[in-house]
Amino acid sequence: MTPSTRIAVLASGRGSNLQAILDAIAQGALQAEVVGVFSDRRDAQALQRLPAAQRWAAAPRDFADRAAYEAALGDAIAASAPDWIVCAGYMRILGEAFVARFDGKLINIHPSLLPLYKGLHTHARALEAGDTQHGASVHFVVPELDAGTVLAQARVDVLPGDSPETLAARVLAVEHPLLIASLQLLASGRVTEQNAQLQLDGHPLFSPLVLDSARMLQPA
Ligand code: GAR
């Protein structure tokens, strides 16, 4: 882990995961800097978490098409020279050209135990299915929605009487340490990815790492 690990964050909303990254850096738990926050919504609360000079926001409808929007977004991100780009509540599907441009350095945090419940409304879907456990995943981004290789997961129990909101809150509480632990690992250079195969310390990783009660990632 070097002090110079540069992290760019894509966010559409509240930005609590971005705040968790900022807090971990401030506490010395993550040797990195957030070089910018990038949003498809000018009113995203996440933007307010960084100084104005490090914010970029544009509405996709102001561009000729999605490709033009993502080219501008990509140019802004590239100008911040990030080592890692974290989708943290970025609520748009990223196109093939964008994903290819940042291949290997683009990760997403998703509120389900992937491959379960790609897309939206994950908490309601887990409840409807009667699942006893639910959680969150950190995965590499590929053009297919929420389908990239999963690096790490955190689990929570589904409790009697849970609503989508109570379950979402419990998942969010593990998302933050999951994201920080994942970024610590990625920043350390111990994880590599080639042809959708992750390696940890040079050994193939056949299933996602799991966040333990000490907020450390362990083999499943
Ligand atoms: C988080 O729960 C994140 O997993 C989810 O949006 C929330 C953002 O919260 N992301 C997705 O659903 C992406 N498909 P935050 O803005 O407070 O970090």
PDB file of N, CA and C and ligand atoms in Angstrom, residues 13-18 88-91 108-111 119-120 123 146 172 175-176, ligand 1:
ATOM      1  N   GLY A  13     -26.002   9.557  -5.415  1.00  0.00           N
ATOM      2  CA  GLY A  13     -26.914   9.962  -4.340  1.00  0.00           C
ATOM      3  C   GLY A  13     -26.210  10.435  -3.091  1.00  0.00           C
ATOM      4  N   ARG A  14     -26.589   9.792  -1.981  1.00  0.00           N
ATOM      5  CA  ARG A  14     -26.187  10.207  -0.639  1.00  0.00           C
ATOM      6  C   ARG A  14     -24.681  10.231  -0.419  1.00  0.00           C
ATOM      7  N   GLY A  15     -23.992   9.190  -0.856  1.00  0.00           N
ATOM      8  CA  GLY A  15     -22.533   9.186  -0.718  1.00  0.00           C
ATOM      9  C   GLY A  15     -22.024   8.721   0.630  1.00  0.00           C
ATOM     10  N   SER A  16     -22.776   7.843   1.314  1.00  0.00           N
ATOM     11  CA  SER A  16     -22.253   7.370   2.608  1.00  0.00           C
ATOM     12  C   SER A  16     -21.035   6.465   2.404  1.00  0.00           C
ATOM     13  N   ASN A  17     -20.999   5.751   1.293  1.00  0.00           N
ATOM     14  CA  ASN A  17     -19.806   4.928   1.022  1.00  0.00           C
ATOM     15  C   ASN A  17     -18.601   5.810   0.725  1.00  0.00           C
ATOM     16  N   LEU A  18     -18.806   6.894  -0.003  1.00  0.00           N
ATOM     17  CA  LEU A  18     -17.719   7.862  -0.222  1.00  0.00           C
ATOM     18  C   LEU A  18     -17.244   8.409   1.123  1.00  0.00           C
ATOM     19  N   ALA A  88     -19.881   3.867  -6.188  1.00  0.00           N
ATOM     20  CA  ALA A  88     -20.432   3.770  -4.837  1.00  0.00           C
ATOM     21  C   ALA A  88     -21.809   4.430  -4.860  1.00  0.00           C
ATOM     22  N   GLY A  89     -22.795   3.629  -5.264  1.00  0.00           N
ATOM     23  CA  GLY A  89     -24.128   4.194  -5.423  1.00  0.00           C
ATOM     24  C   GLY A  89     -24.252   4.984  -6.714  1.00  0.00           C
ATOM     25  N   TYR A  90     -23.540   4.553  -7.746  1.00  0.00           N
ATOM     26  CA  TYR A  90     -23.696   5.167  -9.078  1.00  0.00           C
ATOM     27  C   TYR A  90     -24.783   4.364  -9.790  1.00  0.00           C
ATOM     28  N   MET A  91     -25.891   5.018 -10.092  1.00  0.00           N
ATOM     29  CA  MET A  91     -27.104   4.276 -10.450  1.00  0.00           C
ATOM     30  C   MET A  91     -27.354   4.199 -11.959  1.00  0.00           C
ATOM     31  N   ASN A 108     -17.285  -1.871  -8.186  1.00  0.00           N
ATOM     32  CA  ASN A 108     -18.632  -1.433  -7.792  1.00  0.00           C
ATOM     33  C   ASN A 108     -18.985  -2.110  -6.481  1.00  0.00           C
ATOM     34  N   ILE A 109     -19.721  -1.378  -5.640  1.00  0.00           N
ATOM     35  CA  ILE A 109     -20.308  -2.034  -4.471  1.00  0.00           C
ATOM     36  C   ILE A 109     -21.796  -2.166  -4.720  1.00  0.00           C
ATOM     37  N   HIS A 110     -22.292  -3.400  -4.527  1.00  0.00           N
ATOM     38  CA  HIS A 110     -23.681  -3.714  -4.858  1.00  0.00           C
ATOM     39  C   HIS A 110     -24.359  -4.341  -3.636  1.00  0.00           C
ATOM     40  N   PRO A 111     -25.586  -3.914  -3.337  1.00  0.00           N
ATOM     41  CA  PRO A 111     -26.233  -4.390  -2.114  1.00  0.00           C
ATOM     42  C   PRO A 111     -26.949  -5.732  -2.256  1.00  0.00           C
ATOM     43  N   GLY A 119     -29.052  -5.641 -10.258  1.00  0.00           N
ATOM     44  CA  GLY A 119     -29.995  -4.562 -10.556  1.00  0.00           C
ATOM     45  C   GLY A 119     -30.575  -3.932  -9.303  1.00  0.00           C
ATOM     46  N   LEU A 120     -31.846  -3.537  -9.409  1.00  0.00           N
ATOM     47  CA  LEU A 120     -32.468  -2.706  -8.370  1.00  0.00           C
ATOM     48  C   LEU A 120     -33.299  -3.525  -7.375  1.00  0.00           C
ATOM     49  N   HIS A 123     -33.107  -5.449  -1.712  1.00  0.00           N
ATOM     50  CA  HIS A 123     -33.537  -5.815  -0.356  1.00  0.00           C
ATOM     51  C   HIS A 123     -34.956  -6.393  -0.390  1.00  0.00           C
ATOM     52  N   ASP A 146     -23.735  -5.798 -13.077  1.00  0.00           N
ATOM     53  CA  ASP A 146     -23.434  -6.499 -11.823  1.00  0.00           C
ATOM     54  C   ASP A 146     -22.937  -7.934 -12.030  1.00  0.00           C
ATOM     55  N   LEU A 172     -26.175  -1.634   4.689  1.00  0.00           N
ATOM     56  CA  LEU A 172     -25.306  -0.458   4.506  1.00  0.00           C
ATOM     57  C   LEU A 172     -24.214  -0.418   5.581  1.00  0.00           C
ATOM     58  N   GLU A 175     -21.632  -2.557   4.359  1.00  0.00           N
ATOM     59  CA  GLU A 175     -21.032  -2.092   3.097  1.00  0.00           C
ATOM     60  C   GLU A 175     -19.787  -1.258   3.368  1.00  0.00           C
ATOM     61  N   HIS A 176     -19.880  -0.389   4.351  1.00  0.00           N
ATOM     62  CA  HIS A 176     -18.768   0.539   4.581  1.00  0.00           C
ATOM     63  C   HIS A 176     -17.481  -0.207   4.939  1.00  0.00           C
TER      64      HIS A 176
HETATM   65  C1  GAR B   1     -25.510   1.522  -1.491  1.00  0.00           C
HETATM   66  O1  GAR B   1     -26.353   0.670  -0.771  1.00  0.00           O
HETATM   67  C2  GAR B   1     -24.926   0.819  -2.690  1.00  0.00           C
HETATM   68  O2  GAR B   1     -24.629  -0.521  -2.454  1.00  0.00           O
HETATM   69  C3  GAR B   1     -26.067   0.947  -3.668  1.00  0.00           C
HETATM   70  O3  GAR B   1     -26.560   2.248  -3.488  1.00  0.00           O
HETATM   71  C4  GAR B   1     -26.326   2.642  -2.138  1.00  0.00           C
HETATM   72  C5  GAR B   1     -25.571   3.943  -2.153  1.00  0.00           C
HETATM   73  O4  GAR B   1     -25.471   4.465  -0.864  1.00  0.00           O
HETATM   74  N1  GAR B   1     -25.654   0.723  -4.995  1.00  0.00           N
HETATM   75  C6  GAR B   1     -26.419   0.181  -5.927  1.00  0.00           C
HETATM   76  O5  GAR B   1     -27.560  -0.167  -5.721  1.00  0.00           O
HETATM   77  C7  GAR B   1     -25.762   0.044  -7.283  1.00  0.00           C
HETATM   78  N2  GAR B   1     -26.499  -0.877  -8.073  1.00  0.00           N
HETATM   79  P1  GAR B   1     -24.528   5.710  -0.579  1.00  0.00           P
HETATM   80  O6  GAR B   1     -24.847   6.749  -1.652  1.00  0.00           O
HETATM   81  O7  GAR B   1     -24.924   6.180   0.767  1.00  0.00           O
HETATM   82  O8  GAR B   1     -23.100   5.241  -0.655  1.00  0.00           O
END
